[in-house]
């Protein structure tokens, strides 16, 4: 930020110069007026001396006229280089007052309407965070600078959960849902955060949130898993088995979370005296197949002189009907373009938000000089795409100004 304040200081000095120069010129003009007045006084005193000498008989009339002519010539010589007399003096108080108020008013206006916090945040996002705490601090600053950014709130909520701060995550999810709407995935994750923040005590609010999430999406994985946990800890083992079996049937066959869920089902069966009964696997017709999208990204030629080789390029997919958060993301740089990348379930931001869970998506490529994935300078977007296996390569041209 020091370079910003140095630049502001230099501009303030330039503004002060325009204000104080008239004052300095006025003082110089006043000095010239004072010198002219002194020369006139000396001229009048010389004439009085000559007249006195003529009256005393020491000068003749001819000598008196000659002396008057010499005195007039000297007066003319002394004043001919000066400026014309001024009719009024320049006031001093107004320029000095303006010189003091202009920097103060400018500073106050900048602190009220300026964006110094966003400038500092952009610089911080340009550097890789060294710790999770540092990343969390940056995300907290991001939501302060962009309180209406659903993506920033989502990333912050997920980070809080990974740091085992469920109470903070619940607050972030509440704000996110206000911005993005009551999407089933978000409702499930909000309920999960509230559950762990409340010492694993089930309540009516959690029941309403999970019911609403499953009504919107019967396969919402976070809600199914959470309901299974709550039922198991409450001793309702049969209910727990039912929720977890629905969850296993929803997950892809190679999902690493299937094994611990099946272990939970087995423990619930043991509690019911049904030890040794194998957990049913997901039916083949319900198993999901990984989806991959081939995306060819290039920069429009008209933007070649407006970007830098080190500018970050985020290629991501977003559901047409679903949460506003990206489903899959990959990061490139301007120097890598043109490039072809593959977006699939392996690039998912979270296990709950996979490409294969949605029918239609849109693809985006965003240029961000600051390295902030939620905001940039230029963007390219595709039309809605139907997710099918072995689809054709989709071309993305970065050619539009990124709108906030």
Short mmCIF file of C-alpha atoms in Angstrom, two decimals:
data_model
loop_
_atom_site.label_atom_id
_atom_site.label_comp_id
_atom_site.label_asym_id
_atom_site.label_seq_id
_atom_site.Cartn_x
_atom_site.Cartn_y
_atom_site.Cartn_z
CA UNK A 1 0.00 0.00 0.00
CA UNK A 2 2.99 2.32 0.46
CA UNK A 3 3.20 3.05 -3.27
CA UNK A 4 -0.48 4.07 -3.27
CA UNK A 5 0.06 6.61 -0.49
CA UNK A 6 3.24 7.93 -2.13
CA UNK A 7 1.30 8.54 -5.34
CA UNK A 8 -1.51 10.20 -3.42
CA UNK A 9 0.99 12.42 -1.64
CA UNK A 10 2.56 13.54 -4.90
CA UNK A 11 -0.84 14.38 -6.36
CA UNK A 12 -1.66 16.35 -3.23
CA UNK A 13 1.53 18.37 -3.64
CA UNK A 14 0.56 19.19 -7.22
CA UNK A 15 -2.88 20.33 -6.04
CA UNK A 16 -1.31 22.47 -3.31
CA UNK A 17 0.98 24.07 -5.87
CA UNK A 18 -2.00 25.24 -7.90
CA UNK A 19 -3.55 26.68 -4.75
CA UNK A 20 -0.46 28.40 -3.33
CA UNK A 21 1.10 29.78 -6.52
CA UNK A 22 -1.49 32.59 -6.79
CA UNK A 23 -0.75 33.51 -3.18
CA UNK A 24 3.00 33.70 -3.83
CA UNK A 25 2.43 35.74 -6.97
CA UNK A 26 0.19 38.09 -5.02
CA UNK A 27 2.93 38.67 -2.45
CA UNK A 28 5.42 39.47 -5.20
CA UNK A 29 2.97 41.90 -6.79
CA UNK A 30 2.43 43.53 -3.40
CA UNK A 31 6.19 44.02 -2.98
CA UNK A 32 6.32 45.69 -6.38
CA UNK A 33 3.49 48.02 -5.38
CA UNK A 34 5.30 48.93 -2.17
CA UNK A 35 8.51 49.77 -4.08
CA UNK A 36 6.60 51.95 -6.54
CA UNK A 37 4.98 53.83 -3.66
CA UNK A 38 8.42 54.42 -2.14
CA UNK A 39 9.78 55.77 -5.44
CA UNK A 40 6.84 58.18 -5.74
CA UNK A 41 7.42 59.41 -2.17
CA UNK A 42 11.09 60.01 -2.90
CA UNK A 43 10.14 61.90 -6.10
CA UNK A 44 7.77 64.14 -4.18
CA UNK A 45 10.39 64.76 -1.49
CA UNK A 46 12.94 65.71 -4.19
CA UNK A 47 10.49 68.18 -5.73
CA UNK A 48 9.89 69.74 -2.30
CA UNK A 49 13.65 70.18 -1.79
CA UNK A 50 14.07 71.81 -5.21
CA UNK A 51 11.19 74.20 -4.55
CA UNK A 52 12.65 75.14 -1.15
CA UNK A 53 16.03 75.87 -2.74
CA UNK A 54 14.35 78.06 -5.41
CA UNK A 55 12.48 79.98 -2.71
CA UNK A 56 15.74 80.46 -0.81
CA UNK A 57 17.29 81.94 -3.94
CA UNK A 58 19.89 79.23 -4.41
CA UNK A 59 18.25 77.91 -7.61
CA UNK A 60 16.92 79.72 -10.61
CA UNK A 61 13.73 78.80 -12.40
CA UNK A 62 15.72 77.14 -15.15
CA UNK A 63 17.65 75.00 -12.60
CA UNK A 64 14.36 74.12 -10.87
CA UNK A 65 12.82 72.85 -14.15
CA UNK A 66 15.97 70.91 -14.95
CA UNK A 67 15.88 69.25 -11.50
CA UNK A 68 12.21 68.35 -11.93
CA UNK A 69 12.98 66.73 -15.26
CA UNK A 70 15.83 64.68 -13.77
CA UNK A 71 13.65 63.53 -10.86
CA UNK A 72 10.82 62.54 -13.21
CA UNK A 73 13.22 60.58 -15.41
CA UNK A 74 14.61 58.69 -12.41
CA UNK A 75 11.08 57.86 -11.24
CA UNK A 76 10.20 56.56 -14.70
CA UNK A 77 13.33 54.42 -14.83
CA UNK A 78 12.55 52.88 -11.43
CA UNK A 79 8.96 52.00 -12.27
CA UNK A 80 8.95 51.09 -15.96
CA UNK A 81 9.92 47.42 -15.30
CA UNK A 82 7.22 46.89 -12.71
CA UNK A 83 3.71 45.57 -13.28
CA UNK A 84 0.75 47.87 -13.49
CA UNK A 85 -0.59 48.82 -10.06
CA UNK A 86 -3.23 46.48 -8.77
CA UNK A 87 -6.53 47.73 -7.58
CA UNK A 88 -6.88 45.14 -4.76
CA UNK A 89 -4.77 42.72 -2.76
CA UNK A 90 -5.14 38.97 -3.00
CA UNK A 91 -6.59 37.55 0.17
CA UNK A 92 -4.28 35.16 2.06
CA UNK A 93 -6.71 33.25 4.25
CA UNK A 94 -8.71 31.60 1.46
CA UNK A 95 -5.78 29.91 -0.38
CA UNK A 96 -4.21 28.76 2.90
CA UNK A 97 -7.52 27.34 4.11
CA UNK A 98 -8.03 25.56 0.79
CA UNK A 99 -4.49 24.15 0.94
CA UNK A 100 -5.27 22.57 4.31
CA UNK A 101 -8.78 21.33 3.50
CA UNK A 102 -8.15 19.81 0.05
CA UNK A 103 -5.88 16.95 1.28
CA UNK A 104 -8.09 16.31 4.30
CA UNK A 105 -11.29 16.20 2.23
CA UNK A 106 -9.62 14.03 -0.41
CA UNK A 107 -8.39 11.58 2.24
CA UNK A 108 -11.84 11.41 3.83
CA UNK A 109 -13.59 10.79 0.50
CA UNK A 110 -11.14 8.04 -0.41
CA UNK A 111 -11.56 6.29 2.94
CA UNK A 112 -15.35 6.39 2.45
CA UNK A 113 -15.65 5.46 -1.24
CA UNK A 114 -12.20 4.15 -2.06
CA UNK A 115 -11.18 0.50 -2.43
CA UNK A 116 -7.90 0.25 -0.55
CA UNK A 117 -9.09 -2.97 1.13
CA UNK A 118 -9.78 -4.62 -2.24
CA UNK A 119 -6.45 -3.49 -3.61
CA UNK A 120 -4.63 -5.01 -0.64
CA UNK A 121 -6.72 -8.18 -0.92
CA UNK A 122 -5.91 -8.55 -4.62
CA UNK A 123 -2.22 -8.34 -3.82
CA UNK A 124 -2.52 -10.96 -1.09
CA UNK A 125 -4.37 -13.39 -3.39
CA UNK A 126 -1.53 -13.03 -5.87
CA UNK A 127 0.70 -14.94 -3.41
CA UNK A 128 0.28 -18.57 -2.38
CA UNK A 129 -0.86 -18.93 1.26
CA UNK A 130 1.59 -20.68 3.53
CA UNK A 131 -0.94 -22.07 6.02
CA UNK A 132 -4.66 -22.80 6.26
CA UNK A 133 -4.95 -20.02 8.83
CA UNK A 134 -3.51 -17.56 6.33
CA UNK A 135 -5.94 -18.76 3.66
CA UNK A 136 -8.81 -18.39 6.12
CA UNK A 137 -7.76 -14.84 6.95
CA UNK A 138 -7.71 -13.98 3.24
CA UNK A 139 -11.17 -15.44 2.71
CA UNK A 140 -12.49 -13.47 5.69
CA UNK A 141 -11.12 -10.30 4.13
CA UNK A 142 -12.66 -11.33 0.78
CA UNK A 143 -16.18 -11.56 2.21
CA UNK A 144 -15.69 -8.21 3.96
CA UNK A 145 -14.64 -6.59 0.70
CA UNK A 146 -17.26 -8.47 -1.38
CA UNK A 147 -20.14 -9.22 1.00
CA UNK A 148 -22.44 -10.19 -1.90
CA UNK A 149 -20.10 -12.81 -3.40
CA UNK A 150 -21.70 -16.24 -2.98
CA UNK A 151 -18.52 -18.00 -4.10
CA UNK A 152 -16.40 -16.25 -1.46
CA UNK A 153 -18.87 -17.22 1.30
CA UNK A 154 -18.95 -20.80 0.06
CA UNK A 155 -15.17 -21.19 0.11
CA UNK A 156 -15.03 -19.60 3.57
CA UNK A 157 -17.71 -21.95 4.93
CA UNK A 158 -15.91 -25.02 3.56
CA UNK A 159 -12.62 -23.79 5.03
CA UNK A 160 -14.22 -23.32 8.45
CA UNK A 161 -15.51 -26.90 8.33
CA UNK A 162 -12.07 -28.24 7.41
CA UNK A 163 -10.62 -26.34 10.39
CA UNK A 164 -13.29 -27.84 12.69
CA UNK A 165 -14.99 -24.50 13.29
CA UNK A 166 -18.61 -25.56 12.66
CA UNK A 167 -20.18 -22.57 14.44
CA UNK A 168 -18.38 -20.14 12.12
CA UNK A 169 -19.23 -22.39 9.16
CA UNK A 170 -22.92 -22.34 10.09
CA UNK A 171 -22.90 -18.54 10.13
CA UNK A 172 -21.18 -18.47 6.72
CA UNK A 173 -23.68 -20.98 5.27
CA UNK A 174 -26.59 -18.89 6.54
CA UNK A 175 -25.23 -15.86 4.68
CA UNK A 176 -24.50 -17.99 1.60
CA UNK A 177 -28.06 -19.29 1.44
CA UNK A 178 -29.38 -15.73 1.68
CA UNK A 179 -27.34 -14.93 -1.43
CA UNK A 180 -27.56 -18.15 -3.47
CA UNK A 181 -30.99 -19.45 -2.50
CA UNK A 182 -32.12 -22.55 -0.69
CA UNK A 183 -30.37 -25.12 -2.82
CA UNK A 184 -30.54 -28.71 -1.49
CA UNK A 185 -26.74 -29.09 -1.35
CA UNK A 186 -26.37 -25.89 0.66
CA UNK A 187 -29.20 -26.77 3.04
CA UNK A 188 -27.58 -30.13 3.76
CA UNK A 189 -24.19 -28.58 4.45
CA UNK A 190 -25.76 -25.89 6.63
CA UNK A 191 -27.55 -28.57 8.65
CA UNK A 192 -24.29 -30.48 9.03
CA UNK A 193 -22.49 -27.40 10.37
CA UNK A 194 -25.32 -26.66 12.81
CA UNK A 195 -25.35 -30.28 13.98
CA UNK A 196 -21.66 -30.32 14.89
CA UNK A 197 -21.81 -26.79 16.30
CA UNK A 198 -24.64 -27.93 18.62
CA UNK A 199 -22.64 -30.82 20.16
CA UNK A 200 -24.35 -33.39 17.92
CA UNK A 201 -27.79 -32.70 19.35
CA UNK A 202 -30.63 -33.22 16.89
CA UNK A 203 -33.37 -30.61 16.88
CA UNK A 204 -36.37 -29.43 14.92
CA UNK A 205 -34.39 -26.93 12.85
CA UNK A 206 -32.05 -29.65 11.59
CA UNK A 207 -34.97 -31.90 10.75
CA UNK A 208 -36.65 -29.15 8.74
CA UNK A 209 -33.45 -28.33 6.84
CA UNK A 210 -32.74 -31.96 5.88
CA UNK A 211 -36.39 -32.57 4.96
CA UNK A 212 -36.33 -29.51 2.70
CA UNK A 213 -33.03 -30.59 1.14
CA UNK A 214 -34.28 -34.13 0.38
CA UNK A 215 -37.55 -32.79 -0.96
CA UNK A 216 -35.56 -30.75 -3.47
CA UNK A 217 -33.11 -33.58 -4.19
CA UNK A 218 -33.88 -37.09 -2.85
CA UNK A 219 -30.20 -38.02 -3.40
CA UNK A 220 -28.67 -35.08 -1.51
CA UNK A 221 -25.66 -36.84 0.01
CA UNK A 222 -24.88 -34.57 2.96
CA UNK A 223 -28.43 -34.77 4.30
CA UNK A 224 -28.57 -38.57 3.90
CA UNK A 225 -25.26 -39.01 5.69
CA UNK A 226 -26.23 -36.60 8.47
CA UNK A 227 -29.61 -38.25 9.05
CA UNK A 228 -27.88 -41.62 9.26
CA UNK A 229 -25.42 -40.34 11.86
CA UNK A 230 -28.16 -38.73 13.95
CA UNK A 231 -30.29 -41.89 13.82
CA UNK A 232 -27.36 -44.11 14.81
CA UNK A 233 -26.37 -41.95 17.77
CA UNK A 234 -30.03 -41.85 18.86
CA UNK A 235 -30.20 -45.65 18.80
CA UNK A 236 -32.48 -45.80 15.74
CA UNK A 237 -30.27 -48.27 13.93
CA UNK A 238 -32.81 -49.38 11.36
CA UNK A 239 -33.35 -45.75 10.30
CA UNK A 240 -29.60 -45.24 10.13
CA UNK A 241 -29.23 -48.28 7.88
CA UNK A 242 -31.97 -46.98 5.60
CA UNK A 243 -30.40 -43.53 5.19
CA UNK A 244 -26.90 -44.91 4.63
CA UNK A 245 -28.07 -47.49 2.11
CA UNK A 246 -29.72 -44.71 0.11
CA UNK A 247 -26.44 -42.78 0.34
CA UNK A 248 -24.32 -45.71 -0.85
CA UNK A 249 -26.65 -46.21 -3.81
CA UNK A 250 -26.16 -42.56 -4.77
CA UNK A 251 -22.36 -42.48 -4.64
CA UNK A 252 -20.18 -43.53 -7.61
CA UNK A 253 -18.77 -47.05 -7.45
CA UNK A 254 -15.21 -45.79 -6.94
CA UNK A 255 -16.04 -43.15 -4.33
CA UNK A 256 -13.64 -43.57 -1.36
CA UNK A 257 -16.38 -42.65 1.13
CA UNK A 258 -18.41 -45.78 0.27
CA UNK A 259 -16.24 -48.02 2.45
CA UNK A 260 -16.65 -46.13 5.76
CA UNK A 261 -20.39 -45.77 5.11
CA UNK A 262 -20.72 -49.50 4.54
CA UNK A 263 -18.76 -50.01 7.75
CA UNK A 264 -21.34 -47.87 9.53
CA UNK A 265 -24.14 -49.96 8.05
CA UNK A 266 -22.43 -53.11 9.30
CA UNK A 267 -22.08 -51.71 12.82
CA UNK A 268 -25.75 -50.71 12.82
CA UNK A 269 -26.71 -54.27 11.79
CA UNK A 270 -24.59 -55.65 14.61
CA UNK A 271 -26.42 -53.42 17.03
CA UNK A 272 -29.65 -54.95 15.77
CA UNK A 273 -28.31 -58.46 16.28
CA UNK A 274 -27.84 -58.97 12.53
CA UNK A 275 -24.07 -59.36 12.49
CA UNK A 276 -22.62 -60.93 9.37
CA UNK A 277 -25.29 -59.60 7.04
CA UNK A 278 -23.48 -57.96 4.18
CA UNK A 279 -24.40 -54.44 3.31
CA UNK A 280 -26.19 -54.28 -0.04
CA UNK A 281 -24.28 -52.68 -2.83
CA UNK A 282 -25.74 -49.95 -4.97
CA UNK A 283 -27.89 -51.22 -7.79
CA UNK A 284 -26.21 -51.04 -11.18
CA UNK A 285 -28.90 -48.77 -12.59
CA UNK A 286 -28.34 -46.20 -9.83
CA UNK A 287 -24.54 -46.18 -9.96
CA UNK A 288 -23.20 -43.05 -11.51
CA UNK A 289 -20.53 -42.88 -14.16
CA UNK A 290 -17.74 -40.38 -14.01
CA UNK A 291 -18.17 -37.54 -16.49
CA UNK A 292 -15.35 -35.72 -18.24
CA UNK A 293 -15.60 -32.59 -20.37
CA UNK A 294 -12.90 -31.60 -22.84
CA UNK A 295 -12.50 -27.83 -22.97
CA UNK A 296 -10.34 -25.92 -25.49
CA UNK A 297 -9.52 -22.48 -24.05
CA UNK A 298 -8.04 -19.58 -25.97
CA UNK A 299 -7.73 -15.81 -25.58
CA UNK A 300 -9.35 -13.49 -28.09
CA UNK A 301 -6.73 -11.67 -30.18
CA UNK A 302 -8.13 -8.26 -29.21
CA UNK A 303 -7.10 -8.88 -25.57
CA UNK A 304 -3.53 -9.93 -26.26
CA UNK A 305 -2.09 -6.53 -25.25
CA UNK A 306 -4.35 -6.23 -22.17
CA UNK A 307 -3.17 -9.29 -20.24
CA UNK A 308 0.11 -10.50 -18.81
CA UNK A 309 1.65 -13.98 -19.20
CA UNK A 310 1.48 -14.55 -15.44
CA UNK A 311 -2.25 -13.75 -15.13
CA UNK A 312 -4.20 -16.70 -13.72
CA UNK A 313 -6.85 -18.44 -15.83
CA UNK A 314 -9.54 -20.46 -14.03
CA UNK A 315 -11.48 -22.98 -16.12
CA UNK A 316 -14.56 -24.23 -14.30
CA UNK A 317 -18.03 -25.75 -14.74
CA UNK A 318 -21.19 -24.54 -13.03
CA UNK A 319 -24.58 -26.25 -12.87
CA UNK A 320 -27.36 -24.66 -14.92
CA UNK A 321 -29.90 -25.59 -12.24
CA UNK A 322 -28.07 -25.88 -8.98
CA UNK A 323 -25.71 -24.11 -6.60
CA UNK A 324 -23.71 -21.12 -7.86
CA UNK A 325 -20.41 -22.67 -6.75
CA UNK A 326 -18.12 -24.31 -9.34
CA UNK A 327 -18.47 -28.05 -9.72
CA UNK A 328 -14.97 -28.60 -11.12
CA UNK A 329 -12.04 -26.21 -11.49
CA UNK A 330 -8.61 -26.17 -13.07
CA UNK A 331 -6.05 -23.36 -12.99
CA UNK A 332 -3.85 -22.25 -15.88
CA UNK A 333 -2.04 -19.05 -16.82
CA UNK A 334 -2.15 -16.80 -19.87
CA UNK A 335 1.20 -18.22 -20.91
CA UNK A 336 -0.41 -21.69 -21.20
CA UNK A 337 -3.04 -20.57 -23.71
CA UNK A 338 -4.30 -21.88 -26.03
CA UNK A 339 -4.79 -25.10 -24.08
CA UNK A 340 -7.14 -28.06 -23.84
CA UNK A 341 -8.09 -29.31 -20.39
CA UNK A 342 -10.37 -32.02 -19.06
CA UNK A 343 -12.89 -31.30 -16.30
CA UNK A 344 -14.33 -34.28 -14.45
CA UNK A 345 -15.43 -35.58 -11.07
CA UNK A 346 -11.78 -35.76 -10.00
CA UNK A 347 -11.67 -31.95 -10.21
CA UNK A 348 -14.70 -31.47 -7.95
CA UNK A 349 -14.45 -28.82 -5.24
CA UNK A 350 -16.20 -31.18 -2.78
CA UNK A 351 -17.37 -34.80 -2.99
CA UNK A 352 -20.96 -33.60 -2.75
CA UNK A 353 -20.73 -31.39 -5.84
CA UNK A 354 -19.75 -33.54 -8.80
CA UNK A 355 -20.34 -33.04 -12.48
CA UNK A 356 -22.00 -36.45 -12.66
CA UNK A 357 -24.69 -35.29 -10.21
CA UNK A 358 -26.09 -32.76 -12.69
CA UNK A 359 -27.64 -32.96 -16.12
CA UNK A 360 -26.64 -29.58 -17.58
CA UNK A 361 -23.67 -27.31 -16.94
CA UNK A 362 -22.08 -24.17 -18.36
CA UNK A 363 -18.35 -23.78 -18.81
CA UNK A 364 -16.39 -20.64 -17.96
CA UNK A 365 -12.80 -19.41 -18.34
CA UNK A 366 -11.89 -16.42 -16.16
CA UNK A 367 -8.73 -14.31 -16.26
CA UNK A 368 -7.78 -12.98 -12.82
CA UNK A 369 -4.63 -10.92 -12.40
CA UNK A 370 -5.00 -11.05 -8.62
CA UNK A 371 -5.37 -14.84 -8.53
CA UNK A 372 -8.85 -14.57 -7.02
CA UNK A 373 -11.00 -17.30 -8.56
CA UNK A 374 -14.22 -15.44 -7.70
CA UNK A 375 -13.44 -12.24 -9.60
CA UNK A 376 -11.36 -11.27 -12.60
CA UNK A 377 -10.96 -8.95 -15.56
CA UNK A 378 -12.00 -11.07 -18.58
CA UNK A 379 -14.16 -14.14 -19.05
CA UNK A 380 -15.48 -16.54 -21.66
CA UNK A 381 -18.61 -18.66 -21.27
CA UNK A 382 -20.35 -21.48 -23.09
CA UNK A 383 -23.99 -22.27 -23.64
CA UNK A 384 -25.72 -24.89 -21.48
CA UNK A 385 -24.21 -28.33 -22.17
CA UNK A 386 -25.87 -31.70 -21.73
CA UNK A 387 -23.54 -34.05 -19.85
CA UNK A 388 -22.92 -37.15 -21.93
CA UNK A 389 -20.06 -39.59 -22.09
CA UNK A 390 -17.55 -39.06 -24.83
CA UNK A 391 -18.80 -35.65 -25.79
CA UNK A 392 -17.06 -33.37 -28.23
CA UNK A 393 -14.51 -30.77 -27.20
CA UNK A 394 -16.10 -27.46 -26.20
CA UNK A 395 -14.30 -24.29 -27.29
CA UNK A 396 -14.14 -21.37 -24.85
CA UNK A 397 -13.01 -17.96 -26.09
CA UNK A 398 -12.12 -15.38 -23.45
CA UNK A 399 -13.50 -12.21 -25.01
CA UNK A 400 -15.82 -10.50 -22.51
CA UNK A 401 -15.38 -8.13 -19.60
CA UNK A 402 -15.92 -9.98 -16.32
CA UNK A 403 -19.00 -8.45 -14.69
CA UNK A 404 -19.13 -8.38 -10.86
#
